[in-house]
mmCIF file of C-alpha atoms in Angstrom:
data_model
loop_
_atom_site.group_PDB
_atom_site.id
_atom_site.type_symbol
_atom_site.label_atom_id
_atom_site.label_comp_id
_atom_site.label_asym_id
_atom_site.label_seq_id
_atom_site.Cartn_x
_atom_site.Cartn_y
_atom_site.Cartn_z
ATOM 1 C CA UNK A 28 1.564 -12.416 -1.980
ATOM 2 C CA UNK A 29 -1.584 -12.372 0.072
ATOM 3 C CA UNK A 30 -4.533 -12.978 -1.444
ATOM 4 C CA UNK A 31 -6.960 -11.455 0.981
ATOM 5 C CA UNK A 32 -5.282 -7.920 0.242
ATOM 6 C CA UNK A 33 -7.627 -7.007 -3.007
ATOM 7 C CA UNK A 34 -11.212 -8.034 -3.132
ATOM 8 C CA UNK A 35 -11.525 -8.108 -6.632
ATOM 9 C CA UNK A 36 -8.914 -10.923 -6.280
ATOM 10 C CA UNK A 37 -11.110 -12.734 -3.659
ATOM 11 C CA UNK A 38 -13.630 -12.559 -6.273
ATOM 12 C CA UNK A 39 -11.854 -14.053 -8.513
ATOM 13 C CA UNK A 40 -10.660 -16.850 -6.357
ATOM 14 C CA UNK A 41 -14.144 -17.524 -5.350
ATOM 15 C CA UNK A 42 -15.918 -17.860 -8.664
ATOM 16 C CA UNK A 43 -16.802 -21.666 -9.327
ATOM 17 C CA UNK A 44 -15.970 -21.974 -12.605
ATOM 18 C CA UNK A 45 -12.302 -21.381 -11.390
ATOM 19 C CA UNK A 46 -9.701 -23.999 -10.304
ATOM 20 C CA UNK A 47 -7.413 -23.014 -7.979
ATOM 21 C CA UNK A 48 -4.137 -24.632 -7.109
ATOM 22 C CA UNK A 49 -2.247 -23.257 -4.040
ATOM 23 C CA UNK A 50 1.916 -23.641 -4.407
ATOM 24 C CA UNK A 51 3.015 -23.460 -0.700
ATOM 25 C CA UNK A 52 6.128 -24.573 1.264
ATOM 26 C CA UNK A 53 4.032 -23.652 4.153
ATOM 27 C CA UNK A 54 1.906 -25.978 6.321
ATOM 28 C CA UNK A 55 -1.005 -23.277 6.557
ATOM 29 C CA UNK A 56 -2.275 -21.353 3.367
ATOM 30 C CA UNK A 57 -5.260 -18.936 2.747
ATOM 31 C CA UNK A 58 -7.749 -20.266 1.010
ATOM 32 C CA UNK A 59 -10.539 -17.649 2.594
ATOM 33 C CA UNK A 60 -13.397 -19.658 -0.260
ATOM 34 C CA UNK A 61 -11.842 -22.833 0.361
ATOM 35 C CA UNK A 62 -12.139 -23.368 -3.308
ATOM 36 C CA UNK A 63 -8.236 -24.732 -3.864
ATOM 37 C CA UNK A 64 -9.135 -27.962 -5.587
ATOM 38 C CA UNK A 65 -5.281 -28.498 -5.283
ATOM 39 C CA UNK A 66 -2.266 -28.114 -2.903
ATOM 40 C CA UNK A 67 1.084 -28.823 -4.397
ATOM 41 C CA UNK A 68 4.810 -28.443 -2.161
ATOM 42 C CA UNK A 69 6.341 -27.102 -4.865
ATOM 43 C CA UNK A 70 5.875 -28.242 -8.786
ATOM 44 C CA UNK A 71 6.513 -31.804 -8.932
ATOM 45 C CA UNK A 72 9.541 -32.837 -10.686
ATOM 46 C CA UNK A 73 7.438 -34.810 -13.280
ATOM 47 C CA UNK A 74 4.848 -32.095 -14.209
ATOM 48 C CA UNK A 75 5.978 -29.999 -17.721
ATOM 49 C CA UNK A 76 4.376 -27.123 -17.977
ATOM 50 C CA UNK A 77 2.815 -26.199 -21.257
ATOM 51 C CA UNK A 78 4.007 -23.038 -23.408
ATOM 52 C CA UNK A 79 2.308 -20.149 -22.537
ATOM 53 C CA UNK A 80 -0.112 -18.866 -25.207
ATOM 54 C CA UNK A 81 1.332 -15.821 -27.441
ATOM 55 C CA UNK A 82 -1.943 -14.260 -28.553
ATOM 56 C CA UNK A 83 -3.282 -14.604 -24.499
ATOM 57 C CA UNK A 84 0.003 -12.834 -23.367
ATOM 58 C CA UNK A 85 0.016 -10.332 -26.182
ATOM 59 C CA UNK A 86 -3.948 -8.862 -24.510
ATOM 60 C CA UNK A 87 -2.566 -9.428 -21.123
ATOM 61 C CA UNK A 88 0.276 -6.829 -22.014
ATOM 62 C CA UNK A 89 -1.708 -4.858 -23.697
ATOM 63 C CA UNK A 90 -4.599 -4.721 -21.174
ATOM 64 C CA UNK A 91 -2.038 -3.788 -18.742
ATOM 65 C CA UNK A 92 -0.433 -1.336 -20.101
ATOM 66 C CA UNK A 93 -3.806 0.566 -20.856
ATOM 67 C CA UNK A 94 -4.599 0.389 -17.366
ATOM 68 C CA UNK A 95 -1.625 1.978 -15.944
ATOM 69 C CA UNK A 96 -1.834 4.851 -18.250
ATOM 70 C CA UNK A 97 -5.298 5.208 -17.476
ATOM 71 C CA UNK A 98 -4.048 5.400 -13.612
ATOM 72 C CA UNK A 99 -1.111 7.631 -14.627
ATOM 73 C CA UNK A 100 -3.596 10.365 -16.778
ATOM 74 C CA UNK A 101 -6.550 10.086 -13.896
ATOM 75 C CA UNK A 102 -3.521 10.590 -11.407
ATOM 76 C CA UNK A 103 -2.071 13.768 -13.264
ATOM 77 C CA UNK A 104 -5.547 15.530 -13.666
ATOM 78 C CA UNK A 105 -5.938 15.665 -9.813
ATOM 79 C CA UNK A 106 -4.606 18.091 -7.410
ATOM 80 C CA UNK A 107 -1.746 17.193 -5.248
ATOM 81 C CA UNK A 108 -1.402 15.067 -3.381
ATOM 82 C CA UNK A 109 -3.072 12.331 -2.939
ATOM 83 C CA UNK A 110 -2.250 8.664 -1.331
ATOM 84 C CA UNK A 111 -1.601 7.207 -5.096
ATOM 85 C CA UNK A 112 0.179 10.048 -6.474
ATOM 86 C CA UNK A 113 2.476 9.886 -3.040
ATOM 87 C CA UNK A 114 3.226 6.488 -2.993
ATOM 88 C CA UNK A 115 4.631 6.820 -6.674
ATOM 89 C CA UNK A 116 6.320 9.851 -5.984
ATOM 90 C CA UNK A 117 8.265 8.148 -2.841
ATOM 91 C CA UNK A 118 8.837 4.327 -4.623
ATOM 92 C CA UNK A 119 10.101 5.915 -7.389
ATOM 93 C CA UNK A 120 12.531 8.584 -5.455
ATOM 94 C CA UNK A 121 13.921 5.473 -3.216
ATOM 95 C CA UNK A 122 17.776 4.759 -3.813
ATOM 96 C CA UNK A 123 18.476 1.245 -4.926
ATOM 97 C CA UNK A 124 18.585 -1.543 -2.601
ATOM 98 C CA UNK A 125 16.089 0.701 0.034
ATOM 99 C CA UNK A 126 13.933 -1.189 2.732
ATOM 100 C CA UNK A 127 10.203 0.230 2.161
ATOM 101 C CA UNK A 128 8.090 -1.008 5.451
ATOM 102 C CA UNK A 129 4.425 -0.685 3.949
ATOM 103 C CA UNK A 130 1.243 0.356 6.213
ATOM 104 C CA UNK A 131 -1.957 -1.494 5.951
ATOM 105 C CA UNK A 132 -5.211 0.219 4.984
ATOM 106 C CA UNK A 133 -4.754 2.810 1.860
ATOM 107 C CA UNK A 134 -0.369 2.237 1.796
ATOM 108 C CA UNK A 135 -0.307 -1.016 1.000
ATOM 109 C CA UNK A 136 -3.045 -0.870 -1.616
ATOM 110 C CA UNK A 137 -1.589 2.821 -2.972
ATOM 111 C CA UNK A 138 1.416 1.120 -3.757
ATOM 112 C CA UNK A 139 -0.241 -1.840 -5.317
ATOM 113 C CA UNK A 140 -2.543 0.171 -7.548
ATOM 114 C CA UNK A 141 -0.366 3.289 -8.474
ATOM 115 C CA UNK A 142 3.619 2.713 -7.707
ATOM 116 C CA UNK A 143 5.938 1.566 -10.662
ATOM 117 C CA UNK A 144 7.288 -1.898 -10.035
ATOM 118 C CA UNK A 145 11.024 -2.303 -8.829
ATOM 119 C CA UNK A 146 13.078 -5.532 -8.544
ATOM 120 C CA UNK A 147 15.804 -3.570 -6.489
ATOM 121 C CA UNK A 148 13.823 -2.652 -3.417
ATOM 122 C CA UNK A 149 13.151 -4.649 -0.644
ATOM 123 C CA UNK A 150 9.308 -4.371 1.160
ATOM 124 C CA UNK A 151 7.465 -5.489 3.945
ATOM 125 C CA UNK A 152 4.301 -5.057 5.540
ATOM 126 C CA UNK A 153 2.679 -6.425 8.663
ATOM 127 C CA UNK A 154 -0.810 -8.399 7.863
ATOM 128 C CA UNK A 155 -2.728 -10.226 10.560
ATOM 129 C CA UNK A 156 -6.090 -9.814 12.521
ATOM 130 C CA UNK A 157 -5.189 -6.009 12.693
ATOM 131 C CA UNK A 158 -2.307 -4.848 10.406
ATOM 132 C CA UNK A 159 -1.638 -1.700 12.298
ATOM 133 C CA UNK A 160 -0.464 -3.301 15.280
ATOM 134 C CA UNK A 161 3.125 -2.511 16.262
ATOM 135 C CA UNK A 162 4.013 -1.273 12.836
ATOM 136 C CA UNK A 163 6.036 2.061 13.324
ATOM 137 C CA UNK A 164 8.222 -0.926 15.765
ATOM 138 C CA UNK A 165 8.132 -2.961 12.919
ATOM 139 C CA UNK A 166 9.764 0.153 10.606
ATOM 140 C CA UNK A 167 12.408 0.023 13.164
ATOM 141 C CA UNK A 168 13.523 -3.441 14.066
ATOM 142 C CA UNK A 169 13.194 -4.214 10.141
ATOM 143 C CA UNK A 170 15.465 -0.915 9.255
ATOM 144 C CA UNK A 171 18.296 -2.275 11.936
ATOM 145 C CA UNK A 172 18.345 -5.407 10.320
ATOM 146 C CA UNK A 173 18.297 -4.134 6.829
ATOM 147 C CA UNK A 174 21.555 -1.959 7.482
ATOM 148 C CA UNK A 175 20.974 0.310 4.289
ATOM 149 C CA UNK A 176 18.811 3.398 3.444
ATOM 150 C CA UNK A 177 15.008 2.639 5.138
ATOM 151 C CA UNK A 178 11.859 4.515 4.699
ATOM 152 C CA UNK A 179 7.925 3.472 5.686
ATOM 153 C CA UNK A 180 4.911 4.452 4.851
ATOM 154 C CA UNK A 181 1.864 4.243 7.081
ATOM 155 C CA UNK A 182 -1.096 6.086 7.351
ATOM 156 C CA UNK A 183 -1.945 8.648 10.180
ATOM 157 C CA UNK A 184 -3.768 6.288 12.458
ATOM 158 C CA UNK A 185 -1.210 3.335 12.176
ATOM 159 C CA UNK A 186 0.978 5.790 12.649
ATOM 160 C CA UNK A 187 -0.793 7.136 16.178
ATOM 161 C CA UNK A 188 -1.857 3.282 17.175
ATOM 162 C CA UNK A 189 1.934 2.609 17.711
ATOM 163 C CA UNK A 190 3.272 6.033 18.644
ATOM 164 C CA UNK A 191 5.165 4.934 21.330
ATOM 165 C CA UNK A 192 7.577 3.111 18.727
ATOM 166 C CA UNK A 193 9.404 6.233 18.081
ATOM 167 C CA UNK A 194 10.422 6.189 21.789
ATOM 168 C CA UNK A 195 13.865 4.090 22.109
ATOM 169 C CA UNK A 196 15.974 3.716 25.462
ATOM 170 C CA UNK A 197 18.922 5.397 25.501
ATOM 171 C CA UNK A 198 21.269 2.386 25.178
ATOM 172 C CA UNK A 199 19.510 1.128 21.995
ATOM 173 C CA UNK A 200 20.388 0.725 18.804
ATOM 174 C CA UNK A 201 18.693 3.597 16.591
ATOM 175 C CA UNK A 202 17.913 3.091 12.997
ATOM 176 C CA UNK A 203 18.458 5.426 10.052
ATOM 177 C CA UNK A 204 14.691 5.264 9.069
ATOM 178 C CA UNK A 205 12.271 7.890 7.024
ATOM 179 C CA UNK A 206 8.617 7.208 8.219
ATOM 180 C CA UNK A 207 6.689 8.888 5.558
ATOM 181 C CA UNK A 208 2.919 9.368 6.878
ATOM 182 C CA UNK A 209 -0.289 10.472 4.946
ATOM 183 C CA UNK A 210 -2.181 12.263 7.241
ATOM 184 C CA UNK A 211 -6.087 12.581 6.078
ATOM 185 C CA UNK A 212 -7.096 13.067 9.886
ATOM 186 C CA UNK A 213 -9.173 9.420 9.951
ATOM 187 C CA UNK A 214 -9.864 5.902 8.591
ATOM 188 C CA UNK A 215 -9.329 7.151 5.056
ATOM 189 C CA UNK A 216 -9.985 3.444 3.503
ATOM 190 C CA UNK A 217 -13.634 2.994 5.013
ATOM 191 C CA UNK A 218 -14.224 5.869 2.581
ATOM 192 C CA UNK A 219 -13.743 3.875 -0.130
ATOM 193 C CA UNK A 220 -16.065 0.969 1.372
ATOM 194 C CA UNK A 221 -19.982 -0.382 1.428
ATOM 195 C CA UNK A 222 -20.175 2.281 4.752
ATOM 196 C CA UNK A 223 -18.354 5.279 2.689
ATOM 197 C CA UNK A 224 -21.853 5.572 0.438
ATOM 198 C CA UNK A 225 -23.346 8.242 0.751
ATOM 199 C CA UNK A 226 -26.516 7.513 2.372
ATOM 200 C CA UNK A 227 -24.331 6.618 5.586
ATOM 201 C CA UNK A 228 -22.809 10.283 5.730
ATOM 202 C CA UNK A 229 -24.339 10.662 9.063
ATOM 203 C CA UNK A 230 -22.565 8.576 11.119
ATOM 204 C CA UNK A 231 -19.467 8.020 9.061
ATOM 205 C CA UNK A 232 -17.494 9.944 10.737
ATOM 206 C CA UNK A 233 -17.858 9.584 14.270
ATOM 207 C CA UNK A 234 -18.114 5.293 13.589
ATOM 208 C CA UNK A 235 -15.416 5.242 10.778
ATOM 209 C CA UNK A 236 -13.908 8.193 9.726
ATOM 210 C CA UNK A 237 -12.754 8.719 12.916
ATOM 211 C CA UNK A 238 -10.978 12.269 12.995
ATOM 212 C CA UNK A 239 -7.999 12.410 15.801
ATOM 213 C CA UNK A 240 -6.787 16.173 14.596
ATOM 214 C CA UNK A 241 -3.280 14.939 16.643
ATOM 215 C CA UNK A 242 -0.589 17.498 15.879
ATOM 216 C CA UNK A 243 2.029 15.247 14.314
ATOM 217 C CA UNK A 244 5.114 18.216 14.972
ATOM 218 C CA UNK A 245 4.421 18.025 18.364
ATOM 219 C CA UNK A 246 4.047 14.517 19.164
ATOM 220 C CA UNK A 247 7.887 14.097 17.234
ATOM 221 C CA UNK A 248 8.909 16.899 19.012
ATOM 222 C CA UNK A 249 7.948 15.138 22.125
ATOM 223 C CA UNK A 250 9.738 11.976 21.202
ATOM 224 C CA UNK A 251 12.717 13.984 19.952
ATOM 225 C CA UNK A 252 12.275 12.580 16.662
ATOM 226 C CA UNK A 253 12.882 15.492 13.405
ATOM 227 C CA UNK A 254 9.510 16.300 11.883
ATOM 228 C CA UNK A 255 9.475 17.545 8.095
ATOM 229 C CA UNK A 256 5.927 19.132 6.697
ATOM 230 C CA UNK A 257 5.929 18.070 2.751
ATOM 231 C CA UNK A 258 3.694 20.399 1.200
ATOM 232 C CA UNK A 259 4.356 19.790 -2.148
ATOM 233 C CA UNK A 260 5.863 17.669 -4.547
ATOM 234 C CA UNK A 261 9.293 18.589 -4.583
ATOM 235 C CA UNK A 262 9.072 19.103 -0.253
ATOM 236 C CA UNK A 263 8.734 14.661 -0.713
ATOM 237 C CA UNK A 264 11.226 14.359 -3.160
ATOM 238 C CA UNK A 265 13.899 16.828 -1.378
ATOM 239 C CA UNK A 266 13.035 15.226 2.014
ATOM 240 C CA UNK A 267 13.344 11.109 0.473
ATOM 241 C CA UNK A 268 16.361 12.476 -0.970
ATOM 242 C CA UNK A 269 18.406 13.224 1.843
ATOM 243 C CA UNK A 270 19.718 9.755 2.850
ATOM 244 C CA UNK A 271 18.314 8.689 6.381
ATOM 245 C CA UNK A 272 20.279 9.679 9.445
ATOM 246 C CA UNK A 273 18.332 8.564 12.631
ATOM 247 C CA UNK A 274 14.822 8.778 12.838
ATOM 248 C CA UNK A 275 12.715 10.859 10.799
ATOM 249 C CA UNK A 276 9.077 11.635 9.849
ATOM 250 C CA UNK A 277 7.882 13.226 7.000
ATOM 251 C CA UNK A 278 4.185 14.198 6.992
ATOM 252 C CA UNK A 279 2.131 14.497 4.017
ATOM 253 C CA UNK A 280 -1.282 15.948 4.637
ATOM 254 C CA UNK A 281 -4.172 14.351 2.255
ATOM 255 C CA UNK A 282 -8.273 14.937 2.286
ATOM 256 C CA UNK A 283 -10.079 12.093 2.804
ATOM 257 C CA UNK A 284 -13.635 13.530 1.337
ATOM 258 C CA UNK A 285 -12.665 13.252 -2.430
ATOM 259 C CA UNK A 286 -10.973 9.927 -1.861
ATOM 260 C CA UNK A 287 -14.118 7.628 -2.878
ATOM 261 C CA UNK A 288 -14.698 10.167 -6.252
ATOM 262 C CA UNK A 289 -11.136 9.404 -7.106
ATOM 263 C CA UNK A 290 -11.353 5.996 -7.065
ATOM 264 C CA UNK A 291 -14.888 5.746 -8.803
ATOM 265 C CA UNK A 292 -12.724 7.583 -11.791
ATOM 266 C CA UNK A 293 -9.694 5.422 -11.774
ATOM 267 C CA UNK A 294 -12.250 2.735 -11.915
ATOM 268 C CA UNK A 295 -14.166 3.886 -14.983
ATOM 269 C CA UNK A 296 -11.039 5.195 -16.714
ATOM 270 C CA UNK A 297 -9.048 1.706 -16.202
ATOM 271 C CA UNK A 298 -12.520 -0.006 -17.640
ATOM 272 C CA UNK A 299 -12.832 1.869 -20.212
ATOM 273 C CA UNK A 300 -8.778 1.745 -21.889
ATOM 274 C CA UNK A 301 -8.639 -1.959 -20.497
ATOM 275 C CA UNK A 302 -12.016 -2.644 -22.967
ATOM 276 C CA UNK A 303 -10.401 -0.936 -25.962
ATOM 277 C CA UNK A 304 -6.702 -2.559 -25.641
ATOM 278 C CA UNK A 305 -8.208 -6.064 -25.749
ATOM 279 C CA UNK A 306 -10.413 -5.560 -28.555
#
């Protein structure tokens, strides 16, 4: 995948006393620290890996798994719903084989931090200079070419920055395609950045939070595209249930205000049952 997604994993690539060797089949690769000391096409015929070591794989499992039950148990103390809890509700509620078209921002990253892994899906998200550009159109041209059950999940202003996707000529193909979108009425990720602290409350959120307060019904409704309020829980899980038939959005609203506390708590929690796994 793409490094540049997580920062801690830009950290990790940019810490000298780490050698990095970039696999590629590619011409380009991102090496944002330029610290690859190596660039291999492919492992070389002649090169034998050596056997993994037990007692390192044994902490790595176990460090893992304390992690994602510290996720799971931070996760179940907090109201519904929230970005994390949503995108494991809807990976897990997908039907085998399903195309999931992932939003940058908070999606991408909800699904990376909180979603159970599965082999059976397939998933794709635009990166770039922007990420949001053209990404509901992405949902679509991706779901005609996938040919089985689709779904997508963007946040509210990738969403809005390619609104016009929803609107298809009338001699076009249309897809059967759920767009899920979390709705927290801004930029929900600066929230969780150096400008979400608090002693930048003042202009956060006329510089980043950026509040639209669009009325999602009514811009579907314009677009003749079927609009489905998920209020709760089993609202997702009914509406992800239904197989797709055209286009169809299901809204999720979120707050963005508890979003950085959240995080901070995952955070400690993960430290703290990561620490006592490996000991």
């Amino acid at each position: 995948g793409r490094p540049t997604l997580h920062r801690a994993v830009q950290h990790l690539l940019a810490d000298p006393a780490v050698r990095v060797t970039v696999l590629t089949d590619r011409p380009q690769w991102t090496d944002v620290a330029g610290a690859a000391a190596t660039v291999l096409r492919g492992i070389p015929d002649h090169v034998t890996a050596p056997p993994p070591d037990q007692d390192w794989l044994a902490v790595l499992d176990r460090a893992d798994a304390a992690a994602l039950k510290a996720v799971r148990a931070v996760l179940d103390r907090t109201p519904w719903p929230t970005g994390l809890a949503v995108a494991d509700d809807l990976v897990s509620a997908l039907p085998e084989q399903a195309l999931l078209v992932l939003g940058s921002s908070n999606p991408i990253r909800d699904v990376a931090l909180a979603a159970r892994p599965r082999a059976d899906l397939t998933v794709h998200a635009n990166r770039g200079v922007a990420g949001i550009d053209g990404t509901v159109s992405t949902a679509v041209g991706t779901a005609l070419a996938h040919g089985g059950p689709s779904y997508a999940l963007l946040g509210d202003i990738t969403f809005l920055h390619d609104g016009t996707g929803l609107v298809l000529g009338p001699h076009e193909p249309r897809p059967d395609l759920t767009i899920v979108v979390l709705n927290d009425d801004g930029g929900g990720i600066f929230a969780l950045l150096e400008q979400g602290a608090p002693e930048h409350a003042a202009a956060f959120e006329r510089i980043f939070g950026t509040p639209h307060g669009v009325d999602l019904a009514a811009l579907c409704a314009a677009t003749g595209v079927r609009h489905i309020a998920a209020h709760t829980r089993g609202d997702l899980a009914d509406a992800v249930g239904t197989p797709p038939a055209g286009l169809t959005v299901i809204e999720v609203r979120t707050d963005r205000t508890a979003l950085r506390d959240l995080h901070g708590r995952i955070r400690a929690a993960v430290a703290d049952s990561v620490a006592a796994a490996v000991r």
